[in-house]
Coordinates of C-alpha atoms in Angstrom, one line a residue:
M1 CA 11.5 -13.2 -12.6
T2 CA 10.3 -15.1 -9.3
S3 CA 12.2 -14.4 -5.6
S4 CA 14.3 -17.2 -6.3
P5 CA 18.1 -17.3 -4.3
L6 CA 19.6 -16.8 -7.4
N7 CA 17.1 -13.9 -8.1
R8 CA 17.8 -12.4 -5.0
T9 CA 21.4 -12.3 -5.4
I10 CA 21.2 -10.9 -9.1
R11 CA 19.4 -8.5 -7.3
A12 CA 21.6 -7.6 -4.4
V13 CA 25.0 -7.6 -6.6
A14 CA 23.0 -5.0 -8.6
V15 CA 22.6 -2.9 -5.9
E16 CA 26.3 -3.3 -4.5
F17 CA 27.3 -2.1 -8.4
E18 CA 25.0 0.8 -8.1
C19 CA 23.1 -0.4 -10.8
S20 CA 20.4 2.3 -12.4
D21 CA 17.5 0.2 -11.7
A22 CA 18.4 -3.2 -10.1
A23 CA 14.3 -4.4 -9.9
R24 CA 13.9 -4.2 -13.2
L25 CA 17.2 -5.7 -14.3
A26 CA 16.0 -8.6 -12.0
K27 CA 12.8 -8.6 -13.6
C28 CA 14.2 -8.5 -17.3
A29 CA 17.1 -11.5 -16.8
G30 CA 15.9 -14.1 -19.2
R31 CA 16.8 -18.0 -18.4
A32 CA 19.3 -18.3 -21.7
G33 CA 21.6 -16.2 -19.3
R34 CA 21.1 -18.0 -16.1
E35 CA 24.0 -20.4 -15.9
F36 CA 26.5 -17.2 -17.4
C37 CA 25.0 -15.0 -13.9
R38 CA 25.4 -18.0 -11.5
L39 CA 29.5 -17.8 -12.4
W40 CA 29.3 -13.6 -12.6
V41 CA 27.2 -13.5 -9.1
A42 CA 29.8 -15.9 -7.6
V43 CA 32.8 -13.7 -8.7
A44 CA 31.3 -10.4 -8.2
L45 CA 30.5 -11.8 -5.3
F46 CA 33.8 -12.8 -3.8
F47 CA 35.7 -9.8 -5.1
A48 CA 32.7 -7.4 -3.4
G49 CA 33.1 -9.1 0.1
I50 CA 36.6 -8.9 0.2
G51 CA 36.7 -5.2 -0.8
Q52 CA 34.1 -3.9 1.2
G53 CA 33.8 -6.3 3.8
V54 CA 30.2 -7.1 3.1
A55 CA 29.1 -9.6 6.3
Q56 CA 30.6 -6.5 8.2
N57 CA 28.5 -3.8 7.6
S58 CA 25.1 -2.7 9.6
A59 CA 22.7 -3.2 6.4
L60 CA 23.2 -6.7 6.7
A61 CA 22.2 -7.0 10.2
A62 CA 19.4 -5.3 9.6
E63 CA 17.9 -7.8 7.0
P64 CA 16.3 -10.1 9.5
A65 CA 14.6 -7.5 11.0
L66 CA 13.3 -6.3 7.4
R67 CA 11.7 -10.2 6.4
R68 CA 10.1 -10.2 10.3
A69 CA 8.7 -7.1 9.3
A70 CA 7.7 -7.8 5.6
Q71 CA 5.9 -11.1 7.1
F72 CA 4.1 -8.7 9.4
L73 CA 2.7 -6.6 6.6
V74 CA 1.3 -9.8 4.5
S75 CA 0.1 -11.2 7.7
Q76 CA -1.7 -7.7 8.4
Q77 CA -3.9 -8.0 4.6
D78 CA -7.2 -8.3 4.5
L79 CA -7.9 -11.1 1.8
A80 CA -11.5 -10.3 0.7
T81 CA -10.4 -6.4 0.1
G82 CA -6.6 -7.1 -0.4
S83 CA -5.9 -3.7 1.4
I84 CA -3.4 -3.8 3.9
S85 CA -3.9 -1.4 6.5
L86 CA -6.6 -0.7 9.9
P87 CA -9.6 -0.8 9.4
N88 CA -11.1 2.7 8.1
R89 CA -7.9 4.2 8.9
N90 CA -6.8 5.7 5.5
E91 CA -6.7 2.3 4.4
T92 CA -5.9 3.3 0.2
A93 CA -2.6 5.5 1.6
V94 CA -1.4 2.7 3.9
T95 CA -2.0 0.1 1.5
S96 CA 0.1 1.8 -0.7
L97 CA 3.0 2.5 1.4
S98 CA 2.5 -1.1 2.0
I99 CA 3.2 -1.6 -1.4
L100 CA 5.8 0.8 -1.7
A101 CA 7.8 -0.7 1.3
L102 CA 7.4 -4.8 0.2
G103 CA 9.1 -3.5 -3.3
A104 CA 11.6 -1.1 -1.5
L105 CA 12.7 -5.5 0.2
G106 CA 12.9 -6.4 -3.7
H107 CA 9.7 -8.1 -4.3
Q108 CA 7.3 -7.7 -6.9
P109 CA 3.7 -8.2 -7.9
G110 CA 4.8 -10.6 -10.2
D111 CA 7.0 -13.2 -7.4
P112 CA 4.9 -16.5 -6.7
T113 CA 6.0 -15.5 -2.7
P114 CA 3.6 -14.8 -0.1
E115 CA 5.0 -11.0 -0.2
G116 CA 4.7 -10.9 -4.6
M117 CA 1.0 -12.4 -4.3
A118 CA 0.1 -9.9 -0.9
M119 CA 1.8 -6.5 -3.4
R120 CA -0.8 -8.3 -6.2
R121 CA -3.6 -8.2 -3.8
A122 CA -3.2 -5.1 -2.8
L123 CA -2.8 -3.1 -6.5
D124 CA -6.0 -4.8 -6.9
S125 CA -7.4 -2.9 -3.9
V126 CA -6.3 0.5 -4.6
L127 CA -7.2 0.0 -8.7
A128 CA -10.8 -0.7 -7.5
R129 CA -13.0 1.0 -9.7
N130 CA -14.9 2.7 -6.5
V131 CA -11.6 3.8 -5.0
Q132 CA -10.1 6.7 -7.5
Q133 CA -12.6 9.4 -8.2
P134 CA -13.7 10.2 -11.3
D135 CA -11.4 13.2 -11.7
G136 CA -8.3 11.5 -10.7
Y137 CA -8.5 11.8 -6.5
F138 CA -7.7 9.1 -4.4
G139 CA -7.8 10.9 -1.2
Q140 CA -11.5 10.7 -0.9
K141 CA -12.7 7.7 -0.4
D142 CA -10.3 6.9 2.8
Y143 CA -10.2 10.5 4.0
S144 CA -6.3 10.3 3.6
R145 CA -6.9 13.8 1.5
M146 CA -3.7 15.1 -0.5
Y147 CA -1.1 13.2 2.1
G148 CA -2.7 9.9 0.3
H149 CA -3.1 10.7 -2.8
G150 CA 0.1 12.0 -2.7
I151 CA 1.2 8.6 -1.7
T152 CA -0.7 6.6 -4.1
T153 CA -0.3 8.3 -6.8
L154 CA 3.8 7.7 -6.0
M155 CA 3.3 4.4 -5.3
L156 CA 1.6 3.5 -9.2
A157 CA 4.6 5.5 -10.6
E158 CA 6.9 3.0 -9.3
M159 CA 5.0 -0.1 -10.0
L160 CA 4.8 0.9 -13.6
G161 CA 6.2 -1.8 -15.5
M162 CA 6.0 -4.5 -12.8
G163 CA 2.3 -5.0 -12.5
A164 CA 1.4 -9.1 -12.0
D165 CA 0.3 -9.0 -15.7
A166 CA -0.7 -7.0 -19.2
D167 CA -4.2 -6.0 -17.0
Q168 CA -2.7 -4.7 -14.0
D169 CA 0.1 -2.9 -15.9
R170 CA -2.6 -1.3 -17.5
R171 CA -4.4 -0.1 -15.2
I172 CA -1.5 1.2 -13.4
R173 CA -0.6 3.3 -16.1
E174 CA -4.2 4.8 -16.7
Q175 CA -4.7 5.5 -12.9
C176 CA -1.5 7.2 -12.8
R177 CA -2.0 9.9 -15.6
K178 CA -5.4 10.6 -14.0
A179 CA -4.1 11.7 -10.4
V180 CA -0.5 13.5 -11.8
N181 CA -3.2 15.3 -14.0
L182 CA -4.9 15.7 -10.9
I183 CA -1.8 17.0 -8.5
E184 CA -1.0 19.4 -11.2
R185 CA -4.2 20.9 -11.7
A186 CA -4.6 21.3 -7.7
Q187 CA -1.2 23.2 -7.9
R188 CA -2.3 26.1 -10.2
V189 CA -5.2 26.9 -7.8
A190 CA -5.2 30.6 -7.1
K191 CA -2.7 31.3 -4.1
I192 CA -0.9 33.8 -2.7
E193 CA 2.7 34.1 -3.4
H194 CA 4.3 32.4 0.1
H195 CA 1.6 29.6 -0.9
R196 CA 2.3 28.9 -4.8
G197 CA 3.4 26.1 -5.8
G198 CA 2.7 23.5 -3.2
W199 CA -0.4 21.9 -1.8
R200 CA -2.3 21.1 0.9
Y201 CA -5.2 19.2 2.5
T202 CA -7.4 19.6 -0.8
P203 CA -7.0 20.1 -4.5
E204 CA -8.7 22.7 -3.9
D205 CA -7.6 24.3 -1.0
A206 CA -5.4 27.7 -1.7
S207 CA -2.8 27.2 1.0
S208 CA 0.4 25.0 1.1
D209 CA 2.3 23.4 3.4
L210 CA 5.7 21.4 2.9
S211 CA 4.6 17.8 4.6
V212 CA 1.4 17.2 2.0
T213 CA 4.2 19.2 -0.9
V214 CA 6.3 17.2 -0.4
W215 CA 4.4 13.5 -1.3
Q216 CA 3.2 15.4 -4.7
V217 CA 6.8 16.0 -5.0
M218 CA 7.9 12.4 -4.5
A219 CA 5.0 11.3 -7.3
L220 CA 5.2 13.7 -9.7
R221 CA 9.3 13.0 -9.8
A222 CA 8.5 9.3 -9.8
A223 CA 5.8 9.2 -12.8
K224 CA 8.5 11.5 -15.1
N225 CA 10.9 9.0 -14.1
A226 CA 8.4 6.5 -15.7
G227 CA 7.8 8.1 -18.9
V228 CA 4.0 9.8 -17.5
E229 CA 4.6 13.2 -18.7
V230 CA 4.9 16.0 -16.2
A231 CA 5.2 19.5 -16.8
Q232 CA 8.4 21.0 -15.9
E233 CA 6.9 23.9 -14.5
S234 CA 5.3 22.5 -12.1
L235 CA 8.6 21.1 -10.4
E236 CA 10.3 24.0 -10.9
N237 CA 7.2 26.2 -9.0
V238 CA 7.8 23.3 -6.5
V239 CA 11.7 24.0 -5.7
D240 CA 10.9 28.1 -5.8
Y241 CA 8.4 26.9 -3.2
I242 CA 10.3 25.0 -1.0
K243 CA 13.0 27.3 -1.4
R244 CA 10.7 30.5 0.5
L245 CA 10.3 28.1 3.5
Y246 CA 14.1 27.7 4.1
Q247 CA 15.7 29.8 6.8
E248 CA 19.1 29.6 8.2
G249 CA 20.6 28.6 11.0
P250 CA 24.1 28.5 13.2
V251 CA 27.3 28.6 11.9
L252 CA 28.8 25.2 12.8
E253 CA 32.0 24.0 13.7
G254 CA 34.7 25.1 10.8
G255 CA 32.5 28.1 9.9
V256 CA 30.0 25.6 8.1
K257 CA 26.3 26.8 7.3
S258 CA 23.2 24.8 8.5
G259 CA 20.0 25.6 7.5
G260 CA 16.3 24.3 7.4
F261 CA 12.7 24.4 6.1
G262 CA 9.5 25.6 8.0
Y263 CA 6.5 23.8 7.9
Q264 CA 4.2 26.5 6.7
N265 CA 6.7 29.5 7.7
K266 CA 10.4 30.4 8.1
G267 CA 11.2 28.1 11.1
I268 CA 13.6 25.1 11.7
E269 CA 11.8 21.7 12.3
I270 CA 14.0 18.3 11.8
S271 CA 10.9 16.6 10.2
T272 CA 10.3 19.3 8.3
T273 CA 14.0 20.0 7.2
A274 CA 14.7 16.0 6.1
E275 CA 11.7 16.6 3.6
G276 CA 12.8 19.6 2.0
L277 CA 16.7 17.9 2.1
L278 CA 14.7 15.2 -0.1
A279 CA 12.5 16.9 -2.0
L280 CA 14.9 19.3 -3.2
Q281 CA 17.6 17.2 -4.7
V282 CA 14.8 14.9 -6.3
C283 CA 14.2 18.0 -8.3
G284 CA 18.0 18.0 -9.2
Q285 CA 18.7 20.6 -6.8
Y286 CA 21.6 18.9 -5.9
Q287 CA 24.1 22.0 -5.1
A288 CA 21.6 24.2 -4.1
P289 CA 22.4 26.6 -0.5
E290 CA 19.7 25.3 0.8
T291 CA 20.0 21.6 -0.3
L292 CA 23.7 21.6 1.6
A293 CA 22.9 23.8 4.2
A294 CA 20.1 21.4 5.1
A295 CA 22.0 18.6 5.3
E296 CA 25.0 19.8 7.1
R297 CA 21.9 20.9 10.2
L298 CA 20.9 17.2 10.1
F299 CA 24.5 15.5 10.1
S300 CA 25.0 17.9 13.5
E301 CA 21.3 17.4 14.7
G302 CA 21.3 13.1 14.1
L303 CA 17.3 11.6 14.4
R304 CA 16.1 10.7 18.2
S305 CA 13.0 8.7 19.0
E306 CA 12.0 11.1 20.9
E307 CA 10.7 13.3 18.0
R308 CA 6.9 14.0 17.7
W309 CA 6.8 12.9 13.9
F310 CA 9.6 9.8 14.7
F311 CA 8.6 7.4 12.0
Y312 CA 7.8 10.2 9.5
T313 CA 11.6 12.1 10.1
S314 CA 13.0 9.0 10.2
Y315 CA 11.8 7.9 6.7
Y316 CA 13.0 11.5 5.3
Y317 CA 16.1 12.2 6.7
A318 CA 17.1 9.0 5.8
Q319 CA 16.1 8.9 2.2
G320 CA 17.4 12.6 2.0
M321 CA 21.0 11.8 3.5
Y322 CA 21.6 8.8 1.2
Q323 CA 20.7 11.3 -1.8
R324 CA 23.5 13.4 -0.3
G325 CA 25.8 10.7 0.0
G326 CA 29.1 10.2 1.3
K327 CA 29.7 10.8 4.6
Y328 CA 26.0 12.3 5.4
A329 CA 24.2 8.4 4.1
E330 CA 26.9 6.4 6.0
H331 CA 26.0 8.6 9.0
A332 CA 22.3 8.8 8.5
R333 CA 22.6 4.9 7.7
K334 CA 24.3 3.8 11.1
T335 CA 22.2 6.2 12.8
V336 CA 18.8 5.1 11.4
A337 CA 19.8 1.5 12.5
E338 CA 20.9 1.9 15.9
V339 CA 17.4 4.1 16.6
L340 CA 15.1 1.8 15.0
L341 CA 16.1 -2.0 15.2
P342 CA 15.5 -1.9 19.3
L343 CA 12.0 -0.7 18.7
Q344 CA 11.2 -3.4 16.6
Q345 CA 8.2 -5.4 18.1
Q346 CA 8.4 -10.0 18.4
D347 CA 5.8 -9.6 15.7
G348 CA 8.0 -7.8 13.0
S349 CA 6.4 -5.0 13.5
W350 CA 7.4 -1.2 15.0
E351 CA 4.9 1.4 16.8
Q352 CA 6.6 2.6 19.6
G353 CA 8.4 6.2 19.4
G354 CA 7.0 9.8 17.8
G355 CA 3.1 11.0 18.0
D356 CA 2.5 9.2 14.2
G357 CA 3.3 5.8 15.2
R358 CA 1.0 5.5 18.2
E359 CA -1.9 7.4 16.3
A360 CA -1.8 6.1 12.7
G361 CA -0.9 2.3 13.9
K362 CA 1.2 -0.9 13.3
V363 CA 0.8 -0.6 9.7
Y364 CA 2.0 3.0 9.0
A365 CA 5.2 2.8 11.3
T366 CA 6.0 -0.4 9.8
C367 CA 5.9 0.8 6.6
M368 CA 7.7 3.6 7.5
A369 CA 10.6 1.8 9.2
I370 CA 11.6 -0.4 6.3
L371 CA 11.9 2.4 3.9
S372 CA 14.2 4.0 6.5
L373 CA 16.1 0.6 6.7
A374 CA 16.1 0.0 2.9
V375 CA 17.4 3.1 1.4
K376 CA 20.5 1.7 0.0
N377 CA 18.5 -1.0 -1.8
H378 CA 17.1 1.4 -3.8
F379 CA 14.7 -1.4 -5.7
L380 CA 12.5 1.2 -6.2
P381 CA 13.7 3.9 -8.9
I382 CA 12.2 7.5 -7.2
Y383 CA 14.8 6.4 -4.1
Q384 CA 17.9 5.4 -6.4
R385 CA 20.7 8.3 -6.3

């Protein structure tokens, strides 16, 4: 299904009414139901506008910024290779992030639009013969290590069934399966108890850290959601690992408990607390004491552009708090928009903020900003609540 105004409207209404899979709903809507959809969409939007004050919310205020950001990503594509990244800088991983970012805005590889065609070319660049190693590893060619492998596996899992054609769908599934197998093998490397269940820089690493681990969690969960076989033991072991990094924080006003997570050891950081919050919820730990306390800590602390890993933190903060729902989701949505929107550049990109934006470049920062601002869309299944 193309990205016509009607089809984009169908997607928007699906989001407003909490459709469990808005992107695939829009993709599968057939011509036979088109006239019915027109009437349904018009009525739904009328009542949604009355009941929710749609025109007033900040999500709509962010839409022009997100459109310009998507245009920026498309403009950065190397038409010869299909990659969307800075040359020789983690090309596979950042290209995968670009695909995820465009997907979070409702674009698909089969759309006959600049964004859709860019996604198709970008997917082909990731699926190229010499990118994934024979053992399934994506992090070697572009030196992105297990960070990049997790990001790329997550992207492939999210794109399952959304390829531009049957051949691309087949390649996505084959390479995703191999990538998932590598993640599970890397988790089974012998480690001491403190590191058991997590991942670090290479598949053979005998230590773990939360930053690398969360990308693998997201990839495994997305793959499982898409029907790829994932051992339940893998998810159970990583939950145990993340909980070992938890530490209680100060008691907040009203006697509310707070807490957070450390990078490799106990010691609360905003970035790792946001990572842990999202990862536990993705694994189904919505009411775990660690989850509840981490959400309280983030609600109390907020988000600042001075954070060392600002774009990285904003992504996990937005996604984790959205999963928590209620006042946490609403507070995070407003906070992220207030902090991120003023930092957007004239060309639609982001680069200012914490160290990760300057070090990783405009494409990376823009992808993370899009994924942070577009959280309520939940066009990508992994980000649905």
